[in-house]
mmCIF file of C-alpha atoms in Angstrom:
data_model
loop_
_atom_site.group_PDB
_atom_site.id
_atom_site.type_symbol
_atom_site.label_atom_id
_atom_site.label_comp_id
_atom_site.label_asym_id
_atom_site.label_seq_id
_atom_site.Cartn_x
_atom_site.Cartn_y
_atom_site.Cartn_z
ATOM 1 C CA MET A 286 -28.225 -68.767 28.940
ATOM 2 C CA THR A 287 -28.159 -70.950 25.883
ATOM 3 C CA GLU A 288 -28.322 -74.689 26.296
ATOM 4 C CA TRP A 289 -28.543 -77.304 23.628
ATOM 5 C CA ASN A 290 -30.455 -80.381 24.635
ATOM 6 C CA SER A 291 -32.075 -82.971 22.420
ATOM 7 C CA SER A 292 -35.520 -81.478 23.029
ATOM 8 C CA ILE A 293 -35.116 -78.148 24.867
ATOM 9 C CA VAL A 294 -33.503 -75.000 23.493
ATOM 10 C CA ARG A 295 -33.177 -71.988 25.749
ATOM 11 C CA HIS A 296 -32.938 -68.784 23.780
ATOM 12 C CA ILE A 297 -30.616 -65.898 24.585
ATOM 13 C CA PRO A 298 -32.261 -63.410 26.979
ATOM 14 C CA GLU A 299 -32.581 -59.867 25.655
ATOM 15 C CA ASP A 300 -30.309 -58.415 28.341
ATOM 16 C CA GLU A 301 -27.549 -60.830 27.309
ATOM 17 C CA LEU A 302 -27.952 -59.821 23.667
ATOM 18 C CA HIS A 303 -27.549 -56.175 24.715
ATOM 19 C CA ALA A 304 -24.418 -57.042 26.701
ATOM 20 C CA TYR A 305 -23.116 -59.033 23.730
ATOM 21 C CA LEU A 306 -23.654 -56.084 21.384
ATOM 22 C CA ASP A 307 -21.989 -53.786 23.937
ATOM 23 C CA GLN A 308 -19.002 -56.154 23.966
ATOM 24 C CA ALA A 309 -19.462 -56.407 27.744
ATOM 25 C CA LEU A 310 -19.171 -60.188 28.005
ATOM 26 C CA SER A 311 -16.208 -62.481 28.432
ATOM 27 C CA ARG A 312 -14.762 -64.162 25.377
ATOM 28 C CA SER A 313 -16.175 -67.524 26.467
ATOM 29 C CA GLN A 314 -19.661 -66.019 26.813
ATOM 30 C CA CYS A 315 -19.356 -64.451 23.354
ATOM 31 C CA VAL A 316 -18.321 -67.783 21.853
ATOM 32 C CA GLU A 317 -21.315 -69.479 23.459
ATOM 33 C CA ILE A 318 -23.689 -66.803 22.158
ATOM 34 C CA GLU A 319 -22.152 -66.875 18.684
ATOM 35 C CA ARG A 320 -22.495 -70.663 18.592
ATOM 36 C CA HIS A 321 -26.172 -70.356 19.510
ATOM 37 C CA LEU A 322 -26.772 -67.535 17.007
ATOM 38 C CA ALA A 323 -25.283 -69.647 14.211
ATOM 39 C CA ARG A 324 -28.076 -72.197 14.735
ATOM 40 C CA CYS A 325 -31.041 -70.152 15.958
ATOM 41 C CA PRO A 326 -32.944 -67.952 13.503
ATOM 42 C CA ARG A 327 -35.198 -66.662 16.296
ATOM 43 C CA CYS A 328 -32.272 -65.254 18.276
ATOM 44 C CA GLN A 329 -30.669 -63.928 15.082
ATOM 45 C CA VAL A 330 -33.816 -61.921 14.356
ATOM 46 C CA GLN A 331 -33.928 -60.622 17.914
ATOM 47 C CA ARG A 332 -30.219 -59.646 17.804
ATOM 48 C CA ASP A 333 -30.673 -57.913 14.443
ATOM 49 C CA GLY A 334 -33.708 -56.019 15.735
ATOM 50 C CA ILE A 335 -31.843 -54.817 18.817
ATOM 51 C CA ALA A 336 -28.834 -53.789 16.721
ATOM 52 C CA ALA A 337 -31.039 -51.881 14.246
ATOM 53 C CA LEU A 338 -32.852 -50.059 17.056
ATOM 54 C CA ARG A 339 -29.540 -49.102 18.633
ATOM 55 C CA ASP A 340 -28.258 -47.806 15.285
ATOM 56 C CA ARG A 341 -31.389 -45.695 14.760
ATOM 57 C CA THR A 342 -31.205 -44.355 18.312
ATOM 58 C CA THR A 343 -27.530 -43.436 17.932
ATOM 59 C CA ALA A 344 -28.239 -41.639 14.646
ATOM 60 C CA LEU A 345 -31.180 -39.758 16.166
ATOM 61 C CA LEU A 346 -29.178 -38.678 19.207
ATOM 62 C CA ALA A 347 -26.350 -37.493 16.955
ATOM 63 C CA ARG A 348 -28.782 -35.275 15.040
ATOM 64 C CA ILE A 349 -30.510 -33.752 18.064
ATOM 65 C CA GLY A 350 -27.504 -33.508 20.365
ATOM 66 C CA PRO A 351 -25.685 -30.285 21.124
ATOM 67 C CA PRO A 352 -23.231 -29.036 18.520
ATOM 68 C CA PRO A 353 -19.620 -30.002 19.062
ATOM 69 C CA ILE A 354 -17.553 -27.537 21.049
ATOM 70 C CA VAL A 355 -14.454 -26.432 19.206
ATOM 71 C CA PRO A 356 -11.957 -24.897 21.613
ATOM 72 C CA PRO A 357 -10.185 -21.754 20.472
ATOM 73 C CA ALA A 358 -6.641 -22.027 19.197
ATOM 74 C CA PHE A 359 -3.896 -21.831 21.808
ATOM 75 C CA ASP A 360 -2.605 -18.552 20.359
ATOM 76 C CA THR A 361 -6.036 -16.982 20.846
ATOM 77 C CA LEU A 362 -6.072 -18.049 24.501
ATOM 78 C CA ARG A 363 -2.645 -16.572 25.178
#
């Protein structure tokens, strides 16, 4: 994952950014990622791009998905 060394910076892998955005990581992992994101413009851009794509995909799926099913009232079923 992320490591800060005097000369080597490992960036956050894309799959970890997805897990971070899904809130599927432990609190300690999130803190580590957030610490890295605070200092790394490259990873910030990648995170923002992934988040924007996910937002567009969610909006698209909401528009093309099946209409919501509204169950009949209980009195109608009786």
